[in-house]
Amino acid sequence: EDQVTQSPEALRLQEGESSSLNCSYTVSGLRGLFWYRQDPGKGPEFLFTLYSAGEEKEKERLKATLTKKESFLHITAPKPEDSATYLCAVPTDSWGKFQFGAGTQVVVTP
Amino acid sequence: GAVVSQHPSRVICKSGTSVKIECRSLDFQATTMFWYRQFPKKSLMLMATSNEGSKATYEQGVEKDKFLINHASLTLSTLTVTSAHPEDSSFYICSASGTGIGYTFGSGTRLTVV
């Protein structure tokens, strides 16, 4: 059964304090690993898709990396506006159906 | 970029009534739409997949008679929660995809049944 596990559940950071979020997955035949940002009361906002081990993508203070079993979302020198829940997801056996992790809630304080 | 509009953003209804949630793709044709449900501090759970003009495919454990999904056009899908009860209170999110378009999510609907 496809599974996606995110850790930690919550992360509290001081502004400028870099950290990493983890997404471990078990899926038969990876069709991509997706990272989303979700603000309270909003739908997920697309950040990155990674397709193969060793791939890296960056956007502002965020960098996503992928290995054969897990993905990391690195937040470098975060700002309060980076506070959100970060979700990772993988497509399951039918393209377009996603298995989501429970998310990591990040709070960045000034 | 691709935009998906979801309405209403919040709705409160009385137990036993029905509520309709709309999901519209504003600038692309959504051949497939997905409906998710999200409980507080929990993951998004896929409820059903709908292709334009076809019956929706429901995930195991989702009551198709309670959660009616219609995808009558390439830009509109609706989710109707029939005879809503307090346990149906949740955050409902749609997602749409089309040819050459990734998976774009709506902004979600917070349903509260009192």
Short mmCIF file of C-alpha atoms in Angstrom, two decimals:
data_model
loop_
_atom_site.label_atom_id
_atom_site.label_comp_id
_atom_site.label_asym_id
_atom_site.label_seq_id
_atom_site.Cartn_x
_atom_site.Cartn_y
_atom_site.Cartn_z
CA GLU A 1 0.00 0.00 0.00
CA ASP A 2 1.29 3.45 -0.91
CA GLN A 3 2.25 5.51 2.12
CA VAL A 4 3.52 9.00 2.69
CA THR A 5 4.85 10.05 6.09
CA GLN A 6 5.94 13.54 7.01
CA SER A 7 8.03 14.64 9.95
CA PRO A 8 8.06 16.53 12.15
CA GLU A 9 4.37 17.24 12.64
CA ALA A 10 5.15 20.78 13.71
CA LEU A 11 8.18 23.01 13.60
CA ARG A 12 8.70 26.33 15.31
CA LEU A 13 11.58 28.41 13.97
CA GLN A 14 13.09 31.77 14.70
CA GLU A 15 13.36 34.03 11.71
CA GLY A 16 16.61 33.16 9.94
CA GLU A 17 16.88 29.71 11.54
CA SER A 18 17.22 27.22 8.68
CA SER A 19 15.71 23.75 8.95
CA SER A 20 14.51 20.77 6.93
CA LEU A 21 11.25 18.89 6.62
CA ASN A 22 11.12 15.22 5.77
CA CYS A 23 8.76 13.26 3.56
CA SER A 24 9.31 9.51 3.37
CA TYR A 25 7.34 7.46 0.92
CA THR A 26 6.68 3.91 -0.18
CA VAL A 27 5.10 3.66 -3.58
CA SER A 28 5.33 1.19 -6.41
CA GLY A 29 6.74 3.10 -9.34
CA LEU A 30 7.28 6.73 -8.41
CA ARG A 31 5.49 9.08 -10.79
CA GLY A 32 6.73 12.17 -9.09
CA LEU A 33 6.78 13.62 -5.61
CA PHE A 34 4.90 16.85 -5.11
CA TRP A 35 5.35 19.54 -2.48
CA TYR A 36 2.56 21.96 -1.62
CA ARG A 37 2.16 24.85 0.76
CA GLN A 38 -1.19 25.24 2.53
CA ASP A 39 -2.23 28.33 4.46
CA PRO A 40 -5.00 28.07 7.07
CA GLY A 41 -8.42 27.80 5.47
CA LYS A 42 -6.96 27.63 1.96
CA GLY A 43 -6.34 24.99 -0.64
CA PRO A 44 -2.82 23.67 -1.30
CA GLU A 45 -0.54 25.80 -3.43
CA PHE A 46 1.89 23.98 -5.71
CA LEU A 47 5.58 24.35 -4.96
CA PHE A 48 7.63 21.62 -6.67
CA THR A 49 7.53 18.30 -8.43
CA LEU A 50 10.53 15.97 -8.29
CA TYR A 51 10.74 12.93 -10.50
CA SER A 52 14.04 11.17 -9.94
CA ALA A 53 16.53 10.54 -7.17
CA GLY A 54 19.14 13.25 -7.00
CA GLU A 55 16.86 15.90 -8.43
CA GLU A 56 16.74 19.27 -6.68
CA LYS A 57 14.51 22.28 -7.18
CA GLU A 58 14.61 25.71 -5.61
CA LYS A 59 12.19 28.56 -5.14
CA GLU A 60 13.22 31.55 -3.09
CA ARG A 61 14.10 30.20 0.38
CA LEU A 62 12.85 26.68 -0.34
CA LYS A 63 14.81 23.82 -1.81
CA ALA A 64 13.41 20.35 -2.37
CA THR A 65 15.54 17.26 -2.82
CA LEU A 66 14.67 13.66 -3.58
CA THR A 67 16.22 10.28 -2.82
CA LYS A 68 14.83 6.83 -3.54
CA LYS A 69 12.94 6.72 -0.26
CA GLU A 70 12.45 10.28 0.90
CA SER A 71 12.32 13.93 0.05
CA PHE A 72 13.49 16.91 2.03
CA LEU A 73 12.21 20.45 1.93
CA HIS A 74 14.92 22.77 3.14
CA ILE A 75 13.93 26.21 4.37
CA THR A 76 16.88 28.58 4.37
CA ALA A 77 16.78 31.72 6.53
CA PRO A 78 12.99 31.56 6.86
CA LYS A 79 10.81 34.61 7.27
CA PRO A 80 7.45 34.85 9.08
CA GLU A 81 5.67 34.70 5.71
CA ASP A 82 7.01 31.17 5.28
CA SER A 83 4.70 30.07 8.09
CA ALA A 84 2.33 27.47 6.65
CA THR A 85 1.65 23.77 6.51
CA TYR A 86 3.83 22.01 3.97
CA LEU A 87 2.38 18.91 2.35
CA CYS A 88 4.01 16.29 0.23
CA ALA A 89 2.11 13.94 -2.02
CA VAL A 90 2.70 11.14 -4.51
CA PRO A 91 0.44 9.96 -7.32
CA THR A 92 -0.87 6.46 -6.65
CA ASP A 93 -1.72 3.79 -9.15
CA SER A 94 -3.94 6.04 -11.25
CA TRP A 95 -2.37 9.22 -12.50
CA GLY A 96 -4.02 12.12 -10.84
CA LYS A 97 -4.97 10.40 -7.59
CA PHE A 98 -2.67 11.55 -4.83
CA GLN A 99 -1.63 10.09 -1.50
CA PHE A 100 -0.91 13.02 0.78
CA GLY A 101 1.19 13.16 3.90
CA ALA A 102 -0.34 14.71 7.01
CA GLY A 103 1.84 17.78 6.62
CA THR A 104 4.35 19.71 8.68
CA GLN A 105 3.06 22.88 10.28
CA VAL A 106 5.81 25.49 10.24
CA VAL A 107 5.65 28.61 12.36
CA VAL A 108 8.37 31.24 11.90
CA THR A 109 8.55 33.87 14.60
CA PRO A 110 10.23 37.27 14.19
CA GLY B 1 -1.33 30.12 -14.63
CA ALA B 2 -4.21 27.73 -14.19
CA VAL B 3 -6.83 28.95 -11.75
CA VAL B 4 -9.52 26.95 -9.99
CA SER B 5 -12.29 28.84 -8.26
CA GLN B 6 -14.21 27.12 -5.48
CA HIS B 7 -17.38 28.47 -3.87
CA PRO B 8 -18.55 29.03 -1.28
CA SER B 9 -15.49 29.39 0.93
CA ARG B 10 -17.57 28.88 4.06
CA VAL B 11 -21.05 27.52 4.59
CA ILE B 12 -23.09 26.74 7.66
CA CYS B 13 -26.18 24.59 7.23
CA LYS B 14 -28.73 22.90 9.40
CA SER B 15 -28.63 19.17 9.94
CA GLY B 16 -30.72 17.37 7.32
CA THR B 17 -30.32 19.96 4.59
CA SER B 18 -28.22 19.68 1.43
CA VAL B 19 -25.29 21.84 0.45
CA LYS B 20 -23.76 22.33 -3.00
CA ILE B 21 -20.12 23.25 -3.53
CA GLU B 22 -18.91 24.46 -6.92
CA CYS B 23 -15.51 24.10 -8.46
CA ARG B 24 -14.74 25.99 -11.66
CA SER B 25 -11.64 26.00 -13.83
CA LEU B 26 -11.38 29.59 -14.98
CA ASP B 27 -8.80 29.50 -17.74
CA PHE B 28 -8.49 25.89 -18.84
CA GLN B 29 -10.61 22.88 -19.59
CA ALA B 30 -10.60 20.48 -16.69
CA THR B 31 -10.97 16.99 -18.06
CA THR B 32 -10.64 15.51 -14.59
CA MET B 33 -11.63 16.89 -11.23
CA PHE B 34 -10.88 15.48 -7.82
CA TRP B 35 -12.67 16.08 -4.56
CA TYR B 36 -10.82 15.85 -1.27
CA ARG B 37 -11.84 16.10 2.34
CA GLN B 38 -9.53 17.33 5.05
CA PHE B 39 -9.98 16.99 8.80
CA PRO B 40 -8.17 19.35 11.18
CA LYS B 41 -4.43 18.67 11.24
CA LYS B 42 -4.95 15.68 9.00
CA SER B 43 -4.03 14.78 5.47
CA LEU B 44 -6.21 15.37 2.44
CA MET B 45 -8.28 12.29 1.72
CA LEU B 46 -9.45 11.71 -1.83
CA MET B 47 -13.20 11.22 -1.98
CA ALA B 48 -13.86 10.85 -5.68
CA THR B 49 -12.57 11.42 -9.19
CA SER B 50 -14.78 12.75 -11.93
CA ASN B 51 -14.24 12.98 -15.66
CA GLU B 52 -16.33 15.33 -17.74
CA GLY B 53 -19.50 13.66 -18.89
CA SER B 54 -18.94 10.48 -16.90
CA LYS B 55 -20.06 9.19 -13.54
CA ALA B 56 -17.71 9.90 -10.69
CA THR B 57 -15.50 7.17 -9.28
CA TYR B 58 -15.70 7.09 -5.51
CA GLU B 59 -13.00 5.93 -3.13
CA GLN B 60 -13.68 3.05 -0.83
CA GLY B 61 -15.78 4.06 2.13
CA VAL B 62 -17.21 7.21 0.54
CA GLU B 63 -21.00 7.15 0.31
CA LYS B 64 -21.90 8.02 -3.25
CA ASP B 65 -25.53 8.74 -2.31
CA LYS B 66 -24.45 11.25 0.30
CA PHE B 67 -21.75 12.98 -1.72
CA LEU B 68 -23.18 13.59 -5.18
CA ILE B 69 -20.66 14.70 -7.76
CA ASN B 70 -21.55 16.19 -11.10
CA HIS B 71 -19.04 17.11 -13.79
CA ALA B 72 -21.34 18.17 -16.60
CA SER B 73 -18.95 20.53 -18.36
CA LEU B 74 -15.22 20.94 -18.84
CA THR B 75 -15.16 23.91 -16.50
CA LEU B 76 -17.54 23.00 -13.72
CA SER B 77 -17.84 20.24 -11.16
CA THR B 78 -20.17 20.26 -8.16
CA LEU B 79 -20.20 18.33 -4.92
CA THR B 80 -23.55 18.12 -3.15
CA VAL B 81 -23.59 16.92 0.42
CA THR B 82 -27.08 15.51 0.87
CA SER B 83 -28.91 15.34 4.19
CA ALA B 84 -25.87 16.76 5.93
CA HIS B 85 -25.10 15.83 9.51
CA PRO B 86 -22.58 17.25 11.97
CA GLU B 87 -20.11 14.49 11.15
CA ASP B 88 -20.00 15.81 7.57
CA SER B 89 -18.48 19.05 8.86
CA SER B 90 -15.07 19.32 7.27
CA PHE B 91 -12.90 21.19 4.80
CA TYR B 92 -13.64 20.15 1.22
CA ILE B 93 -11.15 20.89 -1.55
CA CYS B 94 -11.38 20.32 -5.28
CA SER B 95 -8.53 19.85 -7.68
CA ALA B 96 -8.61 20.03 -11.44
CA SER B 97 -6.35 18.84 -14.21
CA GLY B 98 -6.42 19.23 -17.95
CA THR B 99 -4.27 18.59 -20.99
CA GLY B 100 -0.89 20.15 -20.34
CA ILE B 101 -2.11 21.49 -17.02
CA GLY B 102 -0.87 20.26 -13.68
CA TYR B 103 -3.02 19.65 -10.67
CA THR B 104 -4.46 22.91 -9.46
CA PHE B 105 -6.37 23.12 -6.23
CA GLY B 106 -9.32 25.27 -5.33
CA SER B 107 -9.26 27.39 -2.21
CA GLY B 108 -11.46 25.02 -0.25
CA THR B 109 -14.87 25.13 1.42
CA ARG B 110 -15.33 24.98 5.16
CA LEU B 111 -18.63 23.20 5.82
CA THR B 112 -20.16 23.37 9.26
CA VAL B 113 -23.35 21.43 9.94
CA VAL B 114 -25.25 22.51 13.02
#
